């Protein structure tokens, strides 16, 4: 669990004194700021990170490598826009906002205060998305109207926001940059606000808690993640105001043309028919970080599995695919509910999409590209627990993708069922250059190739490695404890799982995680000083396994070849060096460390006597 950073109040106080211009007694020198903004816009258009660094205040350590458009796993990153965000009311602070359309579960827009130095106006320290300025969104009452002919979505939200003591006078909400705010009010009274792309600054009422009424709209085009087409529509990417992507409950009403069906997260509450449209209403009591709505001219098929109605909403009707989707989703829900904790909803659905290129967890349903049905469903169903029951913001790490990918593989291994868990240790070896770019603890952008490979691939294999050491039964007990000890309404991080493992398996198991989470390399295991001893009528292979200066934990398979066959053993390694002794009744001729590359490791860079993974054996005289 990751609460609002404890330094928030101190940050606000320091910002008001140093970074911000607190009131009109100090006039804003607009000419230098205008020049600064113009130069920033020019550097951004050129994707010049070095020039942006030159425009940063002395002593501020910001990185701007994100300004350079790289490869994204889905869609094409759009160009950054540079806008000025001036806070309304008495605070009078000014910021530079770097903003663009944001893909779901990806890196965020960037916000920098304008500070004044001896050399003129400069960019100050970036205000991380995790900095909430003392505000917290708790609930949404959303309405969405899809207008396919205009490719438009009309929206409103009654958003409940809490304010902590010492919070700044102005709340800064985030929303995807394609949405234009039309009005904001509270208790029927208009509130002053300013929008700069994906940032909305609102003068908050003088209260500890307030309901803000927002009206806004968007032209939804040019993306496979958010789309409004002639026969289907979906909103997936930050289409609601949020602060820090922290979990919140929500309800949503979706109005669609006659003949369409709509779905939102949670439980269905009502269906109202109008002359030319229909409104579907849903309520999600589970506080989650990501909301999704979908609609279209679906053919709906429903069947009961384990007492839960499972539905397939298909744009292209096909009874075989519908039955397959229902079977895969329903059976995996039953298995995960037995091993992780109760399923939190009364129904589940698989929603087919033509534009969506992959599959997206929506906790009570899955939005799934046609080719991914049913292959992706086990992974997405697992997200009901890893992201739904236990939320993740994607502002710090991708831990829940590691868990969903691992759960997919675990389920398929045990049940021989559908799944798309494609990561294995051999593939990890091929992806090593990507894995070296970022640690598992800091990979957080699901759309950036290296971070995605680490979060999905390395993370799931690290969990498989833990299962190999603990045993499947104890591993499942750790995962169930992770769910049980989670506080509803809050997000979680790797540390929360570490604490669950320590409770179930013992405190010493916290030692498993530091190397796997914090380092970007893999262990390089080597056999060392191996010899054969004869003890009576038996033989003993004696030696050690070393891993240099690293301290990764692994259960390492070794294969001993004898004059009559082979013998397999496993050795737990929990330090830089571990001694071993393996006895056999037959004469050993060779020992090989993990010859089938079953574990996460790096192959030795060189071979030599006493420093290899395969050793020919001779009896010690």
Coordinates of C-alpha atoms in Angstrom, one line a residue:
X1 CA 0.0 0.0 0.0
X2 CA 1.3 3.5 -1.0
X3 CA -0.4 6.3 0.9
X4 CA -0.2 9.9 -0.1
X5 CA 3.5 10.9 0.3
X6 CA 4.2 12.1 3.9
X7 CA 6.2 14.9 2.5
X8 CA 3.2 16.4 0.7
X9 CA 2.4 19.1 3.3
X10 CA 6.1 20.1 3.6
X11 CA 6.3 20.3 -0.2
X12 CA 3.3 22.5 -0.3
X13 CA 4.7 24.9 2.3
X14 CA 8.1 25.1 0.6
X15 CA 6.5 25.6 -2.8
X16 CA 4.4 28.5 -1.6
X17 CA 7.4 30.2 -0.1
X18 CA 10.0 29.4 -2.8
X19 CA 8.6 28.2 -6.1
X20 CA 5.2 29.9 -6.1
X21 CA 4.3 33.6 -6.2
X22 CA 1.9 33.6 -3.3
X23 CA -0.1 36.8 -4.0
X24 CA -0.4 39.9 -6.1
X25 CA 2.0 41.8 -3.9
X26 CA 4.8 40.4 -6.1
X27 CA 3.9 41.0 -9.7
X28 CA 4.6 38.4 -12.3
X29 CA 7.3 39.5 -14.7
X30 CA 5.5 38.2 -17.8
X31 CA 8.1 39.2 -20.4
X32 CA 10.9 36.9 -19.2
X33 CA 8.3 34.1 -18.7
X34 CA 7.0 34.6 -22.2
X35 CA 10.5 34.2 -23.5
X36 CA 11.0 31.1 -21.4
X37 CA 7.8 29.5 -22.6
X38 CA 8.7 30.3 -26.2
X39 CA 12.1 28.7 -25.9
X40 CA 10.6 25.7 -24.1
X41 CA 8.1 25.2 -26.9
X42 CA 10.9 25.4 -29.5
X43 CA 13.0 22.9 -27.7
X44 CA 10.1 20.6 -27.3
X45 CA 9.2 20.7 -31.0
X46 CA 12.8 19.7 -31.7
X47 CA 12.6 17.0 -29.0
X48 CA 15.8 18.5 -27.6
X49 CA 16.2 17.3 -24.0
X50 CA 19.5 19.0 -23.5
X51 CA 18.1 22.5 -24.4
X52 CA 15.3 21.9 -21.9
X53 CA 17.9 21.1 -19.3
X54 CA 19.6 24.5 -20.1
X55 CA 16.3 26.2 -19.3
X56 CA 16.1 24.6 -15.9
X57 CA 16.9 26.4 -12.6
X58 CA 20.4 25.8 -11.1
X59 CA 20.4 22.9 -8.7
X60 CA 17.2 21.3 -10.1
X61 CA 17.8 17.7 -11.3
X62 CA 15.2 17.0 -13.9
X63 CA 15.4 14.7 -16.8
X64 CA 13.7 15.4 -20.1
X65 CA 14.4 12.2 -22.1
X66 CA 10.7 11.7 -22.3
X67 CA 10.4 14.6 -24.7
X68 CA 12.0 12.3 -27.4
X69 CA 9.2 10.2 -28.9
X70 CA 10.2 6.6 -28.7
X71 CA 8.4 3.4 -29.7
X72 CA 5.1 2.6 -28.0
X73 CA 3.5 -0.9 -27.8
X74 CA 0.2 0.4 -28.9
X75 CA -0.4 3.4 -31.2
X76 CA 2.0 6.2 -32.1
X77 CA 3.1 8.7 -29.4
X78 CA 1.8 12.2 -30.3
X79 CA 3.8 15.4 -30.2
X80 CA 4.0 17.2 -26.9
X81 CA 2.2 20.5 -26.6
X82 CA 3.5 23.2 -24.3
X83 CA 0.9 25.2 -22.4
X84 CA 1.0 27.6 -19.4
X85 CA -1.2 26.7 -16.5
X86 CA -2.0 29.7 -14.2
X87 CA -3.7 28.8 -11.0
X88 CA -7.0 30.8 -10.5
X89 CA -7.7 32.8 -7.4
X90 CA -5.2 34.1 -4.9
X91 CA -2.5 31.5 -5.4
X92 CA -1.4 33.1 -8.7
X93 CA 1.3 30.5 -9.5
X94 CA 2.3 29.7 -13.0
X95 CA 3.4 26.4 -14.4
X96 CA 4.6 25.0 -17.7
X97 CA 2.5 22.0 -18.8
X98 CA 3.8 19.4 -21.3
X99 CA 0.7 17.6 -22.4
X100 CA -0.6 15.2 -25.1
X101 CA -3.0 12.4 -25.6
X102 CA -2.1 9.7 -23.0
X103 CA -2.4 6.0 -23.5
X104 CA -3.8 3.9 -20.7
X105 CA -1.3 2.8 -18.0
X106 CA 1.4 4.8 -19.6
X107 CA 3.7 7.7 -18.6
X108 CA 1.9 10.9 -17.7
X109 CA 1.9 14.6 -18.7
X110 CA 4.6 16.7 -17.0
X111 CA 4.1 19.8 -14.9
X112 CA 6.9 22.2 -13.9
X113 CA 6.6 25.4 -11.8
X114 CA 8.1 28.6 -13.3
X115 CA 10.7 29.9 -10.8
X116 CA 12.6 33.1 -10.8
X117 CA 16.4 33.1 -10.6
X118 CA 19.2 35.7 -11.0
X119 CA 19.3 34.6 -14.7
X120 CA 15.6 35.1 -15.2
X121 CA 12.6 32.7 -15.3
X122 CA 13.4 29.0 -15.4
X123 CA 11.8 25.6 -15.0
X124 CA 11.7 24.4 -11.4
X125 CA 11.5 20.9 -10.0
X126 CA 8.9 18.7 -11.8
X127 CA 5.8 18.1 -9.7
X128 CA 5.4 14.4 -9.8
X129 CA 2.0 12.9 -10.5
X130 CA 2.2 11.3 -7.1
X131 CA 2.2 14.7 -5.5
X132 CA -1.4 15.4 -4.6
X133 CA -1.1 18.9 -3.1
X134 CA -3.2 17.5 -0.2
X135 CA -6.3 16.4 -2.3
X136 CA -7.8 13.0 -2.8
X137 CA -10.6 11.9 -5.2
X138 CA -12.9 9.4 -3.6
X139 CA -15.9 8.9 -5.8
X140 CA -17.3 9.7 -9.3
X141 CA -20.8 9.9 -10.6
X142 CA -20.2 9.9 -14.3
X143 CA -22.4 10.2 -17.4
X144 CA -21.3 9.5 -20.9
X145 CA -23.3 10.2 -24.1
X146 CA -21.8 8.7 -27.3
X147 CA -22.6 10.5 -30.6
X148 CA -21.2 8.2 -33.3
X149 CA -22.1 10.5 -36.2
X150 CA -19.9 13.2 -34.8
X151 CA -17.3 10.8 -33.2
X152 CA -18.0 12.7 -30.0
X153 CA -18.4 11.9 -26.3
X154 CA -20.3 14.3 -24.1
X155 CA -19.6 13.8 -20.4
X156 CA -20.2 15.0 -16.9
X157 CA -18.9 14.0 -13.5
X158 CA -19.9 14.7 -9.9
X159 CA -16.6 14.0 -8.3
X160 CA -16.2 13.8 -4.5
X161 CA -12.8 15.3 -3.4
X162 CA -11.3 15.3 0.1
X163 CA -9.0 18.1 1.2
X164 CA -6.4 17.6 3.9
X165 CA -5.3 20.2 6.5
X166 CA -2.6 22.3 5.0
X167 CA -3.5 21.6 1.5
X168 CA -2.9 24.2 -1.2
X169 CA -5.9 26.5 -2.1
X170 CA -6.1 25.1 -5.6
X171 CA -6.7 21.5 -6.6
X172 CA -4.9 20.3 -9.7
X173 CA -6.8 17.6 -11.5
X174 CA -5.5 15.6 -14.4
X175 CA -7.5 14.3 -17.4
X176 CA -6.6 13.2 -20.9
X177 CA -5.6 16.1 -23.0
X178 CA -8.4 15.5 -25.6
X179 CA -11.1 16.5 -23.1
X180 CA -12.2 20.1 -23.0
X181 CA -13.8 21.3 -19.7
X182 CA -16.9 23.3 -20.3
X183 CA -17.8 24.2 -16.7
X184 CA -17.1 23.4 -13.0
X185 CA -19.3 24.1 -10.1
X186 CA -20.0 23.0 -6.6
X187 CA -23.4 23.2 -4.8
X188 CA -24.8 25.1 -7.8
X189 CA -22.1 27.8 -7.7
X190 CA -19.5 28.2 -10.5
X191 CA -15.9 27.6 -9.5
X192 CA -12.9 29.4 -11.0
X193 CA -10.8 27.1 -13.0
X194 CA -8.0 27.0 -15.6
X195 CA -7.2 24.2 -18.1
X196 CA -3.9 23.6 -19.8
X197 CA -4.3 20.4 -21.8
X198 CA -4.3 17.5 -19.4
X199 CA -4.2 19.7 -16.3
X200 CA -7.2 21.4 -14.7
X201 CA -6.6 23.8 -11.7
X202 CA -9.8 24.5 -9.6
X203 CA -10.3 26.9 -6.8
X204 CA -11.5 24.5 -4.2
X205 CA -14.4 25.4 -1.8
X206 CA -13.5 26.3 1.8
X207 CA -14.3 22.8 3.0
X208 CA -12.6 19.5 3.9
X209 CA -14.8 17.7 1.4
X210 CA -16.7 18.9 -1.7
X211 CA -18.5 17.6 -4.7
X212 CA -17.4 19.2 -7.9
X213 CA -19.7 19.1 -10.9
X214 CA -17.7 19.0 -14.2
X215 CA -19.1 19.2 -17.7
X216 CA -16.8 18.3 -20.6
X217 CA -16.5 16.8 -24.1
X218 CA -14.1 15.4 -26.6
X219 CA -13.8 14.6 -30.2
X220 CA -12.7 10.9 -30.0
X221 CA -10.6 10.0 -33.0
X222 CA -7.2 8.9 -34.0
X223 CA -6.7 6.2 -31.3
X224 CA -7.4 2.5 -31.0
X225 CA -7.8 2.9 -27.2
X226 CA -10.5 5.5 -27.2
X227 CA -12.9 5.4 -30.2
X228 CA -16.4 6.4 -31.2
X229 CA -17.3 4.6 -34.5
X230 CA -20.5 3.9 -36.4
X231 CA -21.1 0.5 -34.6
X232 CA -18.9 0.6 -31.4
X233 CA -17.3 2.9 -28.9
X234 CA -15.1 2.8 -25.8
X235 CA -13.3 5.1 -23.4
X236 CA -10.3 3.6 -21.7
X237 CA -7.7 6.3 -21.2
X238 CA -8.1 8.8 -18.3
X239 CA -11.5 10.1 -19.5
X240 CA -12.4 11.2 -16.0
X241 CA -10.7 13.7 -13.7
X242 CA -8.2 12.2 -11.2
X243 CA -5.4 13.0 -8.8
X244 CA -2.4 10.7 -8.7
X245 CA -4.5 7.9 -10.4
X246 CA -5.5 6.8 -6.9
X247 CA -8.3 4.4 -6.4
X248 CA -11.9 5.7 -6.3
X249 CA -15.4 4.2 -6.4
X250 CA -17.7 5.3 -9.3
X251 CA -21.0 5.0 -11.0
X252 CA -21.6 5.7 -14.6
X253 CA -24.6 6.2 -16.9
X254 CA -24.0 5.5 -20.6
X255 CA -26.3 6.8 -23.3
X256 CA -26.1 5.2 -26.7
X257 CA -28.1 5.1 -29.9
X258 CA -31.1 2.8 -30.1
X259 CA -30.0 -0.7 -31.0
X260 CA -26.7 -0.4 -29.1
X261 CA -25.8 -2.1 -25.8
X262 CA -23.4 -0.4 -23.2
X263 CA -21.4 -1.7 -20.3
X264 CA -19.6 -0.1 -17.4
X265 CA -17.7 -1.5 -14.5
X266 CA -19.5 -3.0 -11.5
X267 CA -23.1 -4.0 -11.2
X268 CA -25.9 -3.0 -13.6
X269 CA -28.5 -0.8 -11.9
X270 CA -30.9 0.3 -14.7
X271 CA -31.8 0.4 -18.3
X272 CA -33.9 3.3 -19.6
X273 CA -35.2 3.4 -23.2
X274 CA -35.8 6.8 -24.9
X275 CA -37.1 7.7 -28.4
X276 CA -33.8 7.3 -30.1
X277 CA -31.4 6.2 -27.4
X278 CA -30.9 3.9 -24.4
X279 CA -29.2 4.7 -21.1
X280 CA -27.4 2.0 -19.1
X281 CA -26.4 2.6 -15.5
X282 CA -23.7 0.8 -13.5
X283 CA -22.2 1.1 -10.1
X284 CA -18.7 -0.1 -9.0
X285 CA -18.4 -0.3 -5.2
X286 CA -14.8 -1.5 -5.6
X287 CA -12.3 1.5 -5.6
X288 CA -10.1 1.1 -8.6
X289 CA -7.6 3.3 -10.5
X290 CA -8.9 2.7 -14.1
X291 CA -12.4 3.1 -15.4
X292 CA -13.6 1.8 -18.8
X293 CA -16.9 2.0 -20.6
X294 CA -17.7 0.3 -23.9
X295 CA -20.7 0.2 -26.2
X296 CA -21.8 -1.2 -29.6
X297 CA -24.1 -3.2 -31.7
X298 CA -23.4 -6.4 -29.7
X299 CA -24.9 -9.8 -29.8
X300 CA -24.9 -10.9 -26.2
X301 CA -24.6 -14.5 -25.1
X302 CA -24.8 -15.4 -21.4
X303 CA -24.3 -18.7 -19.4
X304 CA -23.9 -19.5 -15.7
X305 CA -20.6 -20.9 -14.5
X306 CA -20.3 -21.5 -10.8
X307 CA -23.4 -19.4 -10.1
X308 CA -22.0 -16.4 -11.9
X309 CA -23.5 -15.1 -15.2
X310 CA -20.7 -14.9 -17.8
X311 CA -21.5 -13.0 -21.0
X312 CA -19.8 -12.6 -24.4
X313 CA -20.6 -9.3 -26.2
X314 CA -19.6 -9.9 -29.8
X315 CA -19.6 -7.4 -32.6
X316 CA -19.2 -10.3 -35.0
X317 CA -21.7 -13.0 -33.8
X318 CA -20.1 -16.5 -33.5
X319 CA -21.6 -19.1 -31.1
X320 CA -18.3 -21.1 -30.9
X321 CA -16.2 -18.0 -29.9
X322 CA -18.9 -16.9 -27.5
X323 CA -18.9 -20.3 -25.8
X324 CA -15.1 -20.4 -25.7
X325 CA -14.9 -16.9 -24.2
X326 CA -17.5 -17.7 -21.5
X327 CA -15.9 -21.0 -20.6
X328 CA -12.4 -19.6 -20.3
X329 CA -13.4 -16.5 -18.3
X330 CA -15.9 -18.4 -16.1
X331 CA -13.5 -21.3 -15.2
X332 CA -10.6 -19.0 -14.5
X333 CA -12.8 -16.9 -12.2
X334 CA -13.7 -19.9 -10.2
X335 CA -10.1 -21.1 -9.8
X336 CA -8.8 -17.6 -8.9
X337 CA -11.6 -17.1 -6.4
X338 CA -10.7 -20.4 -4.6
X339 CA -7.0 -19.5 -4.4
X340 CA -6.8 -15.7 -4.2
X341 CA -10.1 -14.6 -2.5
X342 CA -13.8 -14.1 -3.3
X343 CA -14.8 -12.8 -6.7
X344 CA -16.0 -9.2 -6.0
X345 CA -18.8 -9.0 -8.6
X346 CA -22.0 -10.7 -9.4
X347 CA -21.3 -11.0 -13.2
X348 CA -18.5 -10.9 -15.7
X349 CA -18.4 -10.1 -19.5
X350 CA -16.0 -10.3 -22.4
X351 CA -16.4 -7.4 -24.8
X352 CA -15.2 -7.8 -28.4
X353 CA -13.6 -4.8 -30.0
X354 CA -12.5 -4.2 -33.6
X355 CA -10.2 -1.2 -33.0
X356 CA -8.6 -2.3 -29.7
X357 CA -5.4 -4.1 -30.5
X358 CA -4.9 -6.2 -27.4
X359 CA -7.0 -6.8 -24.2
X360 CA -7.7 -4.5 -21.2
X361 CA -8.7 -5.5 -17.7
X362 CA -11.8 -3.8 -16.6
X363 CA -12.2 -6.0 -13.4
X364 CA -15.9 -6.9 -14.0
X365 CA -15.3 -7.3 -17.8
X366 CA -12.6 -7.4 -20.4
X367 CA -12.3 -5.2 -23.4
X368 CA -10.7 -7.6 -25.9
X369 CA -9.5 -7.3 -29.5
X370 CA -11.1 -10.0 -31.6
X371 CA -7.9 -12.0 -32.2
X372 CA -7.2 -12.1 -28.5
X373 CA -10.4 -14.1 -27.6
X374 CA -10.0 -16.3 -25.6
X375 CA -6.2 -16.3 -25.4
X376 CA -5.9 -13.1 -23.3
X377 CA -8.8 -13.8 -21.0
X378 CA -7.0 -15.6 -18.1
X379 CA -4.5 -12.8 -17.8
X380 CA -7.3 -10.2 -17.8
X381 CA -9.5 -12.1 -15.4
X382 CA -6.5 -12.3 -13.0
X383 CA -6.4 -8.5 -13.0
X384 CA -9.8 -8.6 -11.1
X385 CA -7.6 -9.3 -8.1
X386 CA -4.3 -7.7 -9.3
X387 CA -5.4 -4.2 -10.1
X388 CA -9.1 -4.5 -9.0
X389 CA -9.3 -5.9 -5.5
X390 CA -5.7 -4.7 -4.9
X391 CA -5.3 -1.6 -7.1
X392 CA -2.1 -0.3 -8.8
X393 CA -1.7 3.3 -10.0
X394 CA 1.2 2.6 -12.5
X395 CA 2.8 5.7 -11.1
X396 CA 5.6 3.7 -9.4
X397 CA 5.7 0.2 -10.7
X398 CA 3.9 -2.5 -12.9
X399 CA 3.7 -5.0 -10.0
X400 CA 0.2 -6.1 -11.0
X401 CA 1.1 -6.9 -14.5
X402 CA 3.8 -9.2 -13.1
X403 CA 1.1 -10.9 -11.0
X404 CA -1.5 -11.2 -13.8
X405 CA 1.1 -12.6 -16.1
X406 CA 2.4 -15.1 -13.5
X407 CA -1.2 -16.0 -12.6
X408 CA -1.9 -16.7 -16.3
X409 CA 1.0 -19.1 -16.4
X410 CA 0.2 -20.7 -13.1
X411 CA -3.4 -21.3 -14.1
X412 CA -2.5 -22.8 -17.4
X413 CA 0.2 -25.0 -16.0
X414 CA -2.1 -26.5 -13.4
X415 CA -5.3 -26.7 -15.4
X416 CA -3.9 -27.1 -18.9
X417 CA -6.2 -24.3 -19.9
X418 CA -6.2 -21.4 -22.3
X419 CA -3.7 -18.7 -21.7
X420 CA -1.1 -16.5 -23.5
X421 CA 1.7 -16.5 -20.9
X422 CA 4.5 -16.3 -23.4
X423 CA 7.4 -15.4 -21.1
X424 CA 10.0 -18.0 -20.2
X425 CA 13.6 -18.1 -19.1
X426 CA 14.9 -18.7 -22.6
X427 CA 13.0 -15.6 -23.8
X428 CA 14.4 -13.7 -20.9
X429 CA 17.8 -14.3 -22.2
X430 CA 16.9 -12.8 -25.5
X431 CA 15.4 -9.7 -23.8
X432 CA 18.3 -9.1 -21.5
X433 CA 19.2 -5.7 -23.2
X434 CA 15.7 -4.5 -22.4
X435 CA 15.8 -5.8 -18.9
X436 CA 19.0 -3.9 -18.2
X437 CA 17.4 -0.5 -18.8
X438 CA 15.2 -0.4 -15.7
X439 CA 14.7 -2.2 -12.5
X440 CA 11.5 -4.1 -11.6
X441 CA 10.9 -1.7 -8.8
X442 CA 10.8 1.3 -11.1
X443 CA 9.3 -0.1 -14.3
X444 CA 5.8 1.6 -14.5
X445 CA 5.0 2.5 -18.1
X446 CA 3.1 -0.4 -19.7
X447 CA 3.4 1.2 -23.2
X448 CA 7.2 1.6 -23.2
X449 CA 8.9 -1.5 -24.5
X450 CA 11.7 -1.9 -21.9
X451 CA 9.5 -1.2 -18.9
X452 CA 6.8 -3.4 -20.3
X453 CA 9.2 -6.3 -20.8
X454 CA 10.4 -5.9 -17.3
X455 CA 7.0 -5.5 -15.7
X456 CA 5.3 -8.4 -17.5
X457 CA 8.2 -10.7 -18.4
X458 CA 10.9 -10.4 -15.7
X459 CA 8.3 -9.8 -13.0
X460 CA 6.3 -12.9 -13.8
X461 CA 9.5 -15.0 -13.9
X462 CA 10.6 -13.6 -10.6
X463 CA 7.3 -14.8 -9.1
X464 CA 7.7 -18.2 -10.8
X465 CA 11.2 -18.4 -9.2
X466 CA 9.7 -17.6 -5.8
X467 CA 7.1 -20.3 -6.3
X468 CA 9.9 -22.8 -7.2
X469 CA 11.6 -22.0 -3.8
X470 CA 8.4 -21.8 -1.7
X471 CA 6.4 -24.5 -3.3
X472 CA 3.0 -23.9 -5.0
X473 CA 0.9 -24.3 -1.9
X474 CA 2.8 -21.8 0.1
X475 CA 3.0 -19.4 -2.9
X476 CA -0.8 -19.4 -3.2
X477 CA -1.1 -18.8 0.5
X478 CA 1.2 -15.7 0.2
X479 CA -0.9 -14.4 -2.7
X480 CA -4.1 -14.9 -0.7
X481 CA -2.6 -13.2 2.3
X482 CA -1.6 -10.2 0.0
X483 CA -5.3 -9.8 -0.9
X484 CA -6.6 -10.4 2.7
X485 CA -4.4 -7.7 4.3
X486 CA -5.0 -5.1 1.6
X487 CA -6.9 -2.0 2.8
X488 CA -9.9 -1.3 0.5
X489 CA -9.7 2.1 -1.2
X490 CA -5.9 2.3 -1.3
X491 CA -3.3 1.2 -3.8
X492 CA -0.5 -1.3 -3.3
X493 CA 3.1 -1.9 -4.2
X494 CA 5.7 -4.6 -4.1
X495 CA 6.4 -3.9 -0.5
X496 CA 2.9 -4.9 0.5
X497 CA 3.4 -8.3 -1.1
X498 CA 6.8 -8.7 0.6
X499 CA 5.1 -8.2 3.9
X500 CA 2.5 -10.8 3.1
X501 CA 5.3 -13.3 2.1
X502 CA 7.1 -12.6 5.4
X503 CA 4.0 -13.3 7.4
X504 CA 3.2 -16.6 5.6
X505 CA 6.7 -18.0 4.9
X506 CA 8.8 -16.3 7.6
X507 CA 10.5 -13.0 8.0
X508 CA 13.7 -14.2 6.4
X509 CA 11.9 -14.4 3.0
X510 CA 12.0 -10.6 2.8
X511 CA 15.6 -11.2 1.7
X512 CA 14.4 -12.8 -1.5
X513 CA 13.3 -9.5 -3.0
X514 CA 16.0 -6.8 -3.0
X515 CA 18.2 -8.2 -5.7
X516 CA 15.4 -9.2 -8.0
X517 CA 13.5 -5.9 -7.6
X518 CA 16.3 -3.4 -7.4
X519 CA 19.0 -4.7 -9.7
X520 CA 18.8 -4.7 -13.5
X521 CA 21.0 -7.7 -14.1
X522 CA 20.6 -11.4 -13.6
X523 CA 22.7 -13.7 -11.5
X524 CA 25.7 -15.4 -13.1
X525 CA 25.9 -18.8 -11.4
X526 CA 29.1 -20.9 -11.6
X527 CA 30.2 -24.2 -10.3
X528 CA 33.3 -24.0 -8.3
X529 CA 35.9 -26.4 -6.8
X530 CA 33.8 -29.5 -7.8
X531 CA 35.2 -32.9 -6.9
X532 CA 34.0 -36.5 -6.4
X533 CA 34.6 -38.4 -3.2
X534 CA 33.9 -42.1 -2.6
X535 CA 32.3 -43.0 0.7
X536 CA 32.1 -46.8 1.0
X537 CA 30.0 -48.0 -1.9
X538 CA 28.6 -44.6 -2.6
X539 CA 29.8 -41.4 -4.3
X540 CA 29.5 -37.8 -3.3
X541 CA 29.8 -34.8 -5.6
X542 CA 31.1 -31.9 -3.5
X543 CA 31.6 -28.3 -4.5
X544 CA 30.0 -24.8 -4.4
X545 CA 27.8 -22.5 -6.5
X546 CA 29.1 -18.9 -6.7
X547 CA 27.4 -15.8 -8.1
X548 CA 30.1 -13.1 -7.8
X549 CA 29.1 -10.0 -5.9
X550 CA 25.3 -10.6 -6.3
X551 CA 23.0 -12.2 -3.8
X552 CA 20.0 -13.4 -5.8
X553 CA 17.9 -16.2 -4.4
X554 CA 17.2 -19.2 -6.6
X555 CA 16.4 -22.9 -6.5
X556 CA 18.9 -24.2 -9.0
X557 CA 18.5 -27.5 -10.8
X558 CA 21.7 -29.6 -11.3
X559 CA 21.9 -32.7 -13.4
X560 CA 24.5 -35.3 -12.5
X561 CA 25.4 -37.8 -15.2
X562 CA 26.5 -41.2 -14.0
X563 CA 27.8 -44.3 -15.7
X564 CA 24.3 -45.7 -15.5
X565 CA 22.0 -42.7 -16.1
X566 CA 21.3 -39.2 -14.6
X567 CA 20.3 -37.8 -11.3
X568 CA 18.5 -34.5 -10.7
X569 CA 18.9 -32.4 -7.6
X570 CA 17.9 -28.9 -6.6
X571 CA 20.1 -26.5 -4.6
X572 CA 18.8 -23.4 -2.8
X573 CA 21.1 -20.5 -3.3
X574 CA 20.6 -17.5 -1.0
X575 CA 24.0 -15.9 -0.9
X576 CA 27.1 -15.2 -2.9
X577 CA 28.4 -18.8 -2.4
X578 CA 26.6 -22.0 -1.3
X579 CA 28.3 -25.3 -0.6
X580 CA 26.6 -28.5 -1.8
X581 CA 27.0 -32.2 -1.4
X582 CA 25.0 -34.6 -3.6
X583 CA 25.3 -38.4 -3.1
X584 CA 24.7 -41.1 -5.7
X585 CA 25.0 -44.9 -5.8
X586 CA 26.4 -44.8 -9.3
X587 CA 29.8 -43.3 -10.4
X588 CA 29.3 -39.7 -11.5
X589 CA 31.0 -38.5 -14.7
X590 CA 29.6 -34.9 -15.1
X591 CA 27.7 -32.3 -13.3
X592 CA 25.7 -29.6 -15.1
X593 CA 24.2 -26.5 -13.5
X594 CA 20.7 -25.7 -15.0
X595 CA 21.5 -27.2 -18.4
X596 CA 18.0 -26.6 -19.7
X597 CA 18.0 -22.9 -18.6
X598 CA 15.0 -23.3 -16.3
X599 CA 15.9 -20.4 -14.1
X600 CA 16.6 -16.7 -14.5
X601 CA 20.3 -16.4 -14.9
X602 CA 23.0 -15.1 -17.2
X603 CA 25.3 -17.6 -18.9
X604 CA 28.9 -17.4 -17.9
X605 CA 31.0 -15.0 -20.0
X606 CA 33.9 -17.4 -20.2
X607 CA 34.7 -21.0 -19.4
X608 CA 37.6 -22.3 -17.5
X609 CA 38.5 -25.0 -15.0
X610 CA 36.6 -24.5 -11.7
X611 CA 34.5 -21.6 -13.1
X612 CA 31.9 -23.2 -15.4
X613 CA 28.3 -24.5 -15.5
X614 CA 29.4 -27.9 -16.7
X615 CA 32.2 -29.9 -15.1
X616 CA 33.6 -33.3 -16.1
X617 CA 34.1 -35.4 -13.0
X618 CA 36.9 -37.7 -11.9
X619 CA 37.2 -39.6 -8.6
X620 CA 39.4 -37.9 -6.1
X621 CA 42.1 -40.2 -5.0

